[in-house]
Coordinates of C-alpha atoms in Angstrom, one line a residue:
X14 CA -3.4 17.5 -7.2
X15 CA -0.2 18.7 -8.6
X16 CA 2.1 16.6 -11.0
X17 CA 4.6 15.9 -8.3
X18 CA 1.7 15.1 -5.7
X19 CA -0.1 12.7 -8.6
X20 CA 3.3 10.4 -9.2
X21 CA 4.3 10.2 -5.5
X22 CA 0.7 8.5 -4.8
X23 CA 0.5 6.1 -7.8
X24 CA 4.4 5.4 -6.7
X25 CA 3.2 4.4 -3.7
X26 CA 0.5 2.2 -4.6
X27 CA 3.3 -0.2 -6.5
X28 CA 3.9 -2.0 -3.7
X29 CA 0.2 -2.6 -2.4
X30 CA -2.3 -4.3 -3.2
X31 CA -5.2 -1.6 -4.5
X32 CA -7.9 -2.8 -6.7
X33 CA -7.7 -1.6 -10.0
X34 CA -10.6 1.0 -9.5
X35 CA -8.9 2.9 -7.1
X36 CA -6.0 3.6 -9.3
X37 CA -8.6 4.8 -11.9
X38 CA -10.2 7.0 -9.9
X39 CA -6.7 8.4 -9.1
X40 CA -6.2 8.8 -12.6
X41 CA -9.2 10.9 -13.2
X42 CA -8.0 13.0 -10.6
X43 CA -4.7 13.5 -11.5
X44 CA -5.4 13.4 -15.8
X45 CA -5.9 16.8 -17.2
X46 CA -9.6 16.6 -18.4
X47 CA -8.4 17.1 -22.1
X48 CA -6.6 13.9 -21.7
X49 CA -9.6 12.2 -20.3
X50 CA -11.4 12.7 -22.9
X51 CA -14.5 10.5 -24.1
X52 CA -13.6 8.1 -21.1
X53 CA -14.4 10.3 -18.2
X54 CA -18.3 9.3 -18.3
X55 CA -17.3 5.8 -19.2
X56 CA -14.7 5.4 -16.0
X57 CA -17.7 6.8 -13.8
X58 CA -19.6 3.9 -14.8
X59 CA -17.0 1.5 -14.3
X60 CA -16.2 2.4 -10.8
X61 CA -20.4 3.1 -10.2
X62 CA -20.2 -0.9 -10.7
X63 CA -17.5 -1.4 -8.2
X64 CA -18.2 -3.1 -4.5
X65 CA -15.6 -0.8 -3.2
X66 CA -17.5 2.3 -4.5
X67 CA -21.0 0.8 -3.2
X68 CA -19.7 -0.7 0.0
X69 CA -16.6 1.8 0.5
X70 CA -14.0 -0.9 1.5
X71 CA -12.8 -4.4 1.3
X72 CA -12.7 -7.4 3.2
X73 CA -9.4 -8.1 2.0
X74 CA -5.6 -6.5 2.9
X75 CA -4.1 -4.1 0.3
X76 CA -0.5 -4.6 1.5
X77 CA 1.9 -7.7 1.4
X78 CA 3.4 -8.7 4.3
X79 CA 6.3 -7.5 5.0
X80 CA 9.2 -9.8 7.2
X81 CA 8.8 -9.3 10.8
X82 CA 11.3 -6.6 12.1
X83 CA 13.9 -7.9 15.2
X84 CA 14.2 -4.4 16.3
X85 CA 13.5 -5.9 20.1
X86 CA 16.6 -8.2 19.7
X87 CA 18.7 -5.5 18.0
X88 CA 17.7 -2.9 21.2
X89 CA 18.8 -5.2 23.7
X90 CA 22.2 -6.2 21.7
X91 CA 22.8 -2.4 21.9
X92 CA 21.6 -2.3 25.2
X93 CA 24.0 -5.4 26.5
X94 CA 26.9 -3.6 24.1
X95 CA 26.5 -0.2 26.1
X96 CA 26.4 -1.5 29.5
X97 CA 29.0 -4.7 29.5
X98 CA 31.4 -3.1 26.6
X99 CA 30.8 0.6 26.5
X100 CA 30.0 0.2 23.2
X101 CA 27.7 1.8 21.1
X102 CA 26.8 -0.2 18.1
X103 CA 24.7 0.9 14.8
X104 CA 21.8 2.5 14.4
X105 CA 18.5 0.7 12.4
X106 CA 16.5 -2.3 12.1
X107 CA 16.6 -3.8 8.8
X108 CA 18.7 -6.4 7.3
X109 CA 21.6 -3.8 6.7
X110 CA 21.7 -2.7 10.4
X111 CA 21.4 -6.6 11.5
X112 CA 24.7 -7.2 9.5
X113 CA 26.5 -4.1 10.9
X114 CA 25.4 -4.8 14.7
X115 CA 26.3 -8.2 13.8
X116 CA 29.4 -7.6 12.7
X117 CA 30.8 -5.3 15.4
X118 CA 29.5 -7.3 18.1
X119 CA 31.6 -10.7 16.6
X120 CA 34.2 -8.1 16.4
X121 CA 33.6 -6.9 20.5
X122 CA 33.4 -10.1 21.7
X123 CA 36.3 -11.6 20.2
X124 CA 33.6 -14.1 17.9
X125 CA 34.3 -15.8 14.4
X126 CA 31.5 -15.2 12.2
X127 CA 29.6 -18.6 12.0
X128 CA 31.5 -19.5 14.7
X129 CA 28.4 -20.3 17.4
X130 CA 28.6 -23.5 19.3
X131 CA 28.6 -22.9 23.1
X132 CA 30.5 -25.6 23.5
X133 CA 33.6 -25.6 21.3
X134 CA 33.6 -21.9 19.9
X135 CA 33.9 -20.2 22.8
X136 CA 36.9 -18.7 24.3
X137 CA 38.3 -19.5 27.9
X138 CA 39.2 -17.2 30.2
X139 CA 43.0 -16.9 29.7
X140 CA 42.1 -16.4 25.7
X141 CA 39.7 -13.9 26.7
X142 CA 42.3 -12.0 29.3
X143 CA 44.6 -11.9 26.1
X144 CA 42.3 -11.0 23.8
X145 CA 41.6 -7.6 26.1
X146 CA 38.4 -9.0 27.1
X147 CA 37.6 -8.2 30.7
X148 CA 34.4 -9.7 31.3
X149 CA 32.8 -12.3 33.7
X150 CA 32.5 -15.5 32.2
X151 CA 28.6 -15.2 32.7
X152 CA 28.4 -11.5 30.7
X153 CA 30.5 -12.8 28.4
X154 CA 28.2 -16.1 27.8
X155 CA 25.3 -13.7 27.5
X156 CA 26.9 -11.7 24.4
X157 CA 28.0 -14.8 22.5
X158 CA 25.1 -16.2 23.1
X159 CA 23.3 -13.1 21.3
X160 CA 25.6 -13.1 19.1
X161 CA 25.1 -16.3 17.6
X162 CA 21.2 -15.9 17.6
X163 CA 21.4 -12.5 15.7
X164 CA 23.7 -14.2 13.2
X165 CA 21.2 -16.8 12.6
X166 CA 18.2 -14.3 12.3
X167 CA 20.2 -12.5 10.1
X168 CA 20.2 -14.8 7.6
X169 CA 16.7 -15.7 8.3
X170 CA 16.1 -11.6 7.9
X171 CA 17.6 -11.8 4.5
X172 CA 15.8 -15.0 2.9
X173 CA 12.8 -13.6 4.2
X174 CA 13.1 -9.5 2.3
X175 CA 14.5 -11.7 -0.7
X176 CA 10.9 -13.6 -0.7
X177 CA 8.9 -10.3 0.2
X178 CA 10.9 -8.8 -3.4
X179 CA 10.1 -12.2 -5.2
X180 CA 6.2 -11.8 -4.1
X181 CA 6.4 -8.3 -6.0
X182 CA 8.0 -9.5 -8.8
X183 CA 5.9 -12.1 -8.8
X184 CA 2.8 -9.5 -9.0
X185 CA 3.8 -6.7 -10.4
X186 CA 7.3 -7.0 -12.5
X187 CA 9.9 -5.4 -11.7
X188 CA 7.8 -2.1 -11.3
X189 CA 7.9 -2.0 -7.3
X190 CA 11.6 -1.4 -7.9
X191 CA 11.2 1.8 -9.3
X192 CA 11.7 5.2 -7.9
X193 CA 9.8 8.4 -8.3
X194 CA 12.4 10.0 -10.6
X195 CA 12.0 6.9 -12.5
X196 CA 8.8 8.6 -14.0
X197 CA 10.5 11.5 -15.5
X198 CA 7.8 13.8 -14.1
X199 CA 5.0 12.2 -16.3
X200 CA 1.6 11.3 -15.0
X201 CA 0.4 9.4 -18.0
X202 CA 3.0 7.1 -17.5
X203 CA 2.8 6.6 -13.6
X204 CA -1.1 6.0 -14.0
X205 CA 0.3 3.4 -16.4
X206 CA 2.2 1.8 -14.5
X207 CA 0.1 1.7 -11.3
X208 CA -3.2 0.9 -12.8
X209 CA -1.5 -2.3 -14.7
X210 CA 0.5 -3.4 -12.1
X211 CA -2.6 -3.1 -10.0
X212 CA -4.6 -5.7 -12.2
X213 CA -1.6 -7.7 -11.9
X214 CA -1.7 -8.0 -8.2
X215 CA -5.4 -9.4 -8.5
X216 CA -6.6 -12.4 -6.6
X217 CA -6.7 -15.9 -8.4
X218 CA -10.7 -17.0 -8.3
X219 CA -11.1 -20.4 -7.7
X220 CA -11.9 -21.5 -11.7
X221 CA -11.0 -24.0 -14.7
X222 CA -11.3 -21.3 -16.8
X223 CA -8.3 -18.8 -16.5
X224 CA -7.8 -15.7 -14.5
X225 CA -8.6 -11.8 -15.7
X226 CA -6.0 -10.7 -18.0
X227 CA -4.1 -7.4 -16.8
X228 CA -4.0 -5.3 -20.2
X229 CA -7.4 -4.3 -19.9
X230 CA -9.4 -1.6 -21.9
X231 CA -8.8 1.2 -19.4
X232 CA -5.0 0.0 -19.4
X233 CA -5.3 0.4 -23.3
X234 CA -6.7 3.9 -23.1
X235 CA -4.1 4.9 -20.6
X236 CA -1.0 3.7 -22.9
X237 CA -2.3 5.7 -25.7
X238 CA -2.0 9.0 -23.7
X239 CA 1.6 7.7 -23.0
X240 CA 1.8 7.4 -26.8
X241 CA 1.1 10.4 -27.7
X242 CA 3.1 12.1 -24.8
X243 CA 6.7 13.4 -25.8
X244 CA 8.0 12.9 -21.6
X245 CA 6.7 9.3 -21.3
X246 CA 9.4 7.0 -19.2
X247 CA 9.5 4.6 -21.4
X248 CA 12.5 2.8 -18.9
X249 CA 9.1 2.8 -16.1
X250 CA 6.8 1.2 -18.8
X251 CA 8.9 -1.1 -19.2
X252 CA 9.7 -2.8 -15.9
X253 CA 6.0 -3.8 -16.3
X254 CA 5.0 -4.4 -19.7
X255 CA 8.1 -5.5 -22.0
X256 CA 5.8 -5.6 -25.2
X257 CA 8.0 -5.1 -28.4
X258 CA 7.2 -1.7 -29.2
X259 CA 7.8 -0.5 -25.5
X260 CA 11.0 -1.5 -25.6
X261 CA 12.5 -0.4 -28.7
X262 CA 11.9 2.5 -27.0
X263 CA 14.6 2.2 -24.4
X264 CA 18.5 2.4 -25.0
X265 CA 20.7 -0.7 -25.2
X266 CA 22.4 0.8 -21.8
X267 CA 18.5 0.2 -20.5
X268 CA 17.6 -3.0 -21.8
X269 CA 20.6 -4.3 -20.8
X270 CA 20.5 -3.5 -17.0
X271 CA 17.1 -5.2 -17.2
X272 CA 18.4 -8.3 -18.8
X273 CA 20.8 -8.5 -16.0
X274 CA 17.9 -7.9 -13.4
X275 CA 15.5 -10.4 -14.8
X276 CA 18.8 -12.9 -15.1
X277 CA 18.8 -12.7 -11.4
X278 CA 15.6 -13.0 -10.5
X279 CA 15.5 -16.2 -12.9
X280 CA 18.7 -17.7 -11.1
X281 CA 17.0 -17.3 -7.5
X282 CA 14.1 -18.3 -8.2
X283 CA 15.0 -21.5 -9.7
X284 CA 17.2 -22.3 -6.6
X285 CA 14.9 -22.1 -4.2
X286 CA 12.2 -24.0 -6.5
X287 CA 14.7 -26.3 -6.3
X288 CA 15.2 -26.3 -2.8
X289 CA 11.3 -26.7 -2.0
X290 CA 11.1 -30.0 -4.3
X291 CA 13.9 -31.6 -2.6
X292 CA 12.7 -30.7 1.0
X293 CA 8.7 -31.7 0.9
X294 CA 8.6 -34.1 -2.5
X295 CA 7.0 -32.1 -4.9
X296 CA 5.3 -34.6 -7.6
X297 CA 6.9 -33.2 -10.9
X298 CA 4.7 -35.3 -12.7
X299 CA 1.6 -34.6 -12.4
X300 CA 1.9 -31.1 -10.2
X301 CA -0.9 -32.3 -8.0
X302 CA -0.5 -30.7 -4.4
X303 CA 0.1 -33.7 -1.8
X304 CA 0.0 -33.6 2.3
X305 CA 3.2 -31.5 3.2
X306 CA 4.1 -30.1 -0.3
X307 CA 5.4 -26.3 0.2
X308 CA 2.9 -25.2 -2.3
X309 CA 2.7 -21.6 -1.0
X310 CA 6.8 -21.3 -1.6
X311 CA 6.6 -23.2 -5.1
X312 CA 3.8 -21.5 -6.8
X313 CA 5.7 -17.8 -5.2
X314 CA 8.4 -18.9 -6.8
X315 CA 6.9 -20.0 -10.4
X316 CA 5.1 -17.1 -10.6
X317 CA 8.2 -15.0 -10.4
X318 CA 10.1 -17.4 -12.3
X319 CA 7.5 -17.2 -15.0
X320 CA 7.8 -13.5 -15.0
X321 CA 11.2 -13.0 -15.2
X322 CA 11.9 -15.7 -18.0
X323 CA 9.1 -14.0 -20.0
X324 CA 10.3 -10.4 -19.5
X325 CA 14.0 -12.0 -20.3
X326 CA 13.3 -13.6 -23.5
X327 CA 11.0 -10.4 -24.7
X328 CA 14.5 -8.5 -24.0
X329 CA 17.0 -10.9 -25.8
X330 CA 14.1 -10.4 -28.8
X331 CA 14.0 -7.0 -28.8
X332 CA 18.0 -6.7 -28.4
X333 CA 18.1 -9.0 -31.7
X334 CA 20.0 -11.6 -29.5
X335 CA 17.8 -14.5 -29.1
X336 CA 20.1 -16.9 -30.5
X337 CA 20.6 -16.9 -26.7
X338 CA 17.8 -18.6 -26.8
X339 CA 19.2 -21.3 -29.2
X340 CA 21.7 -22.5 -26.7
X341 CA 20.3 -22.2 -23.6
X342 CA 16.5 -21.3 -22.3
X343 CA 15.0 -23.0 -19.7
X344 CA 11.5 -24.0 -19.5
X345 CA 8.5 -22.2 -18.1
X346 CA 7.5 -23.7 -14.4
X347 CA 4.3 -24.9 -13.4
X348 CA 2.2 -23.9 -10.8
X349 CA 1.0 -26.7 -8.2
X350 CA -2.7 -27.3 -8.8
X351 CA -5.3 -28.4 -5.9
X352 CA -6.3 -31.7 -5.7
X353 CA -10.1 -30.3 -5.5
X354 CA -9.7 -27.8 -8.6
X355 CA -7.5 -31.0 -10.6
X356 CA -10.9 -33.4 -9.7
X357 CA -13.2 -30.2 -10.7
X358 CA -11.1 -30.2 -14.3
X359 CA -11.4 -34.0 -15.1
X360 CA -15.4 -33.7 -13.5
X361 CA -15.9 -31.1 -16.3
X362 CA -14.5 -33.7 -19.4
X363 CA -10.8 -32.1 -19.1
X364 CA -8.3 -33.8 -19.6
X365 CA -4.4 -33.4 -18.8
X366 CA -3.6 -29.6 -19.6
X367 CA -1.0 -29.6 -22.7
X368 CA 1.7 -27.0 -20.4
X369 CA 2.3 -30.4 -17.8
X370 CA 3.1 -32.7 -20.6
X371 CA 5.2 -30.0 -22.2
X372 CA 6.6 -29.9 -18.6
X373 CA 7.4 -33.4 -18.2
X374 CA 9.6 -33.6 -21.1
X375 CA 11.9 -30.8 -20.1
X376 CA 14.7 -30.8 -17.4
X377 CA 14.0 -28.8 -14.6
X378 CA 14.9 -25.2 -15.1
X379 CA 17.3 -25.4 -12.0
X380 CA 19.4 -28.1 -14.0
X381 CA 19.2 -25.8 -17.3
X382 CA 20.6 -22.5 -15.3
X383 CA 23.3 -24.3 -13.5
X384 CA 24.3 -26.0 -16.5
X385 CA 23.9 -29.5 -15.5
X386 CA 21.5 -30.5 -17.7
X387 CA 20.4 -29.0 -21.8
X388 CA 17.4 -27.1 -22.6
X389 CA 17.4 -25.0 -25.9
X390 CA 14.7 -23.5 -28.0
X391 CA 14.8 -26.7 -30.1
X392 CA 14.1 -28.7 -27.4
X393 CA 11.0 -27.0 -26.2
X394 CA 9.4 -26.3 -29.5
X395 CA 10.0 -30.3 -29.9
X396 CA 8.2 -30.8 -26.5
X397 CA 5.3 -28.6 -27.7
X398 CA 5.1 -30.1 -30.9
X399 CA 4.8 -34.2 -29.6
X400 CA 1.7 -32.9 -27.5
X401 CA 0.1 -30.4 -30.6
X402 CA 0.2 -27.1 -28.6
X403 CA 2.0 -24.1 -30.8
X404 CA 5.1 -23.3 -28.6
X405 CA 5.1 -19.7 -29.2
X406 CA 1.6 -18.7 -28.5
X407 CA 1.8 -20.3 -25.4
X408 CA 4.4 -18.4 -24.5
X409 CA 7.2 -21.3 -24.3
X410 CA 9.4 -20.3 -27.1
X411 CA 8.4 -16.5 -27.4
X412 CA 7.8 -13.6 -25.2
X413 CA 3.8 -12.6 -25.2
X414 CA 2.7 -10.4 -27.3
X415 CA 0.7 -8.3 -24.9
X416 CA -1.6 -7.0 -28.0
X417 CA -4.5 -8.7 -26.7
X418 CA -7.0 -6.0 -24.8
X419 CA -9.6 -7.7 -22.1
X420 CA -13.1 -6.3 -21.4
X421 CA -12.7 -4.2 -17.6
X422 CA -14.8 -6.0 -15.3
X423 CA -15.1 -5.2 -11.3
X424 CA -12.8 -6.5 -9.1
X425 CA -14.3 -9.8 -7.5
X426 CA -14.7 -9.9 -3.3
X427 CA -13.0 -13.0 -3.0
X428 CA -12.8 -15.5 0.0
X429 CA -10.4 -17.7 -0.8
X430 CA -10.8 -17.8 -4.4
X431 CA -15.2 -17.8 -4.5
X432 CA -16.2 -14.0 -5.5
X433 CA -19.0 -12.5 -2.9
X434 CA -20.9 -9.8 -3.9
X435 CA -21.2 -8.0 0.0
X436 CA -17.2 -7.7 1.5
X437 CA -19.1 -7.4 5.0
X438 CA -20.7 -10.2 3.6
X439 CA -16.9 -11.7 3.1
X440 CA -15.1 -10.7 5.8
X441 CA -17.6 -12.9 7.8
X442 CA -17.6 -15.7 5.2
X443 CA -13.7 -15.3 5.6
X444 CA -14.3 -14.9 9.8
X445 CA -15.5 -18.4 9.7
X446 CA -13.5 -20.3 8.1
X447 CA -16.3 -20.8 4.8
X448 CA -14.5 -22.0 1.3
X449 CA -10.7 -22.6 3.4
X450 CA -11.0 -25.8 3.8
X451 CA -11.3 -26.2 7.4
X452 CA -13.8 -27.1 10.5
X453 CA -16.1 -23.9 10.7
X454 CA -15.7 -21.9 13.6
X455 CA -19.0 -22.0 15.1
X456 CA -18.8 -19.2 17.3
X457 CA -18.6 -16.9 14.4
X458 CA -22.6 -18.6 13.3

């Protein structure tokens, strides 16, 4: 595989969802073998102990859903445009080409934008005549009509790409953002880049005692050969892995564009979190998932949160301007726990995790960012203090240091959450309905 071949594939594994072994064994392909060095019999070994190397696939998807295309709503606008109008209207089926044939079909039709009730925004027939519209009241009714519900799926189009980019950089950083000239034409750093972001994007298993920590051994071994490499893209590395060294690498043009891009992320996140508590009643005391809690849309969101304030902070730090931090940082957000896994925790002599008492005596982070209520670093290393947890090695004052390196272990089959050994074994388990929490479906037996 040539260079340019070997970055275009572990480019495109950045927005999938590969296990971790498959990158590797990408890597070994596309390394040089002088830069595999001792590991090359050691990587056989860890993907000889990999269910996807015995079994050859997996039960579970490797891509994140993407939002559901309205290309059969946008073919029959163009369709109605071309045959009422004599119009031709744009090309495409994203949220770009939904604006635009939005847009010009307002603009056809004589429409307001926004402007949709049947009964009051509509124009009469001598309005119309004026106007230069010669249509029948009935083809006319038809295009407003589609007009209106294009506009609405519009912006139902756009919330739902802006949750598909918060699931990424929820998963993988920033990293899914890059492009292939990003890399700089060096391997070392797209195997990087693509093998950590891959353990990034691994499952949660249903435990009490924390998940697999990305910055693994292999991950280790791999930033080394980008150490030692005079072409590494340091700007790549770090949209993924903003540890202190990594980014004194960059240029203050470069840190700063991704302070202003984690800023963002930080400001949506925090107003749709805020959103999901007011609409289903989120209990921000004890973070205990109740009957018609948004859950799935609250721990998206604080994972990307999370991620973006951490990646923020570890840039304010490494621009020597974390006195930011002395006059306004919100606090981290937590995740909503299951009621089953909160029972398993007390059941196993826990007791109230330090981070939700920290939690409780903070504003919420929404209030912080739109200035309505005060959070500082002073405030939050107070918080940690009245409960006895250290507030910068758990990662509420300070970025983490990301010098900790994890033992590799295989990539679990999971069925929601409980690792099987077999994935035809879990696909079945999964089939059924087994560990989801609802009636079995017997015909699957």
């Amino acid at each position: 595989m040539d260079m340019k071949s070997a970055i275009e594939a572990f480019h495109a594994t950045l927005v999938r969802r590969d296990p971790p072994e498959v990158i590797a064994e990408m890597a070994r392909e596309a390394l040089p073998r002088l830069q595999r060095g001792a590991w090359s019999s050691w990587i056989d070994t860890i993907l000889g102990l990999s269910t996807r190397r015995r079994y050859g696939w997996s039960s579970m998807a490797n891509t994140f859903r993407r939002p559901d295309p309205f290309d059969r709503q946008l073919e029959k606008a163009r369709e109605l445009a071309e045959l009422f109008l004599g119009e031709t209207l744009p090309d495409g089926a994203d949220a770009a080409a939904l604006d635009l044939v939005v847009h010009d079909l307002n603009h056809l039709i004589k429409k307001a934008p926004g402007k949709a009730r049947f009964d009051r925004d509509r124009l009469d027939k001598k309005t119309r005549q004026a106007a230069g519209l010669i249509l029948s009241r009935r083809r006319y009714a038809k295009l407003f009509r589609l007009a209106g519900r294009l506009e609405r799926r519009a912006v139902k189009l756009r919330r739902e790409e802006e949750k598909y980019d918060l699931i990424l950089v929820a998963k993988a950083g920033l990293a899914p953002r890059l492009s292939v000239d990003d890399f700089g034409g060096d391997v070392p750093s797209a195997a990087f880049v693509a093998y950590l972001t891959a353990r990034m994007k691994l499952r949660s298993e249903f435990t009490i005692h924390g998940q697999q920590q990305p910055f693994d051994t292999f991950a280790a071994h791999l930033l080394s050969l980008c150490e030692a490499s005079p072409t590494t893209s340091w700007w790549a590395i770090a949209h993924v892995f903003p540890r202190v060294d990594v980014l004194n690498r960059l240029t203050d043009d470069q840190k700063g564009r991704l302070l202003g891009q984690w800023f963002d992320v930080l400001q949506i996140c925090a107003e749709r979190l805020a959103e999901a508590q007011a609409r289903t009643d989120i209990d921000m005391q004890s973070m205990i998932v109740r009957r018609g809690n948004d859950s799935s849309t609250w721990n998206l969101m604080a994972g990307a949160f999370n991620r973006a304030r951490d990646h923020w902070i570890a840039l304010l730090e490494a621009m020597n301007a974390d006195s930011v931090l002395d006059s306004m940082m919100p606090g981290k957000v937590l995740r909503l726990m299951a009621a089953d896994v909160a029972h398993w925790h007390r059941s196993a002599g826990g007791s109230v995790h330090p981070d939700t008492l920290v939690w409780r005596r903070l504003p919420p982070p929404w209030l912080v960012l739109r200035g309505e209520a005060e959070c500082t670093r002073s405030h939050i290393e107070a918080a940690c203090d009245s409960v006895g947890m250290d507030p910068a090695k758990s990662g509420w004052s300070r970025a983490r240091p990301r010098t900790a390196i994890a033992e590799f272990r295989p990539t679990p089959e999971l069925v929601h959450g409980v690792a099987v050994n077999n994935p035809h074994l879990a696909a079945f388990l999964r089939s059924a309905g087994f560990f989801s929490g609802k009636p079995l479906k017997v015909s699957k037996l």
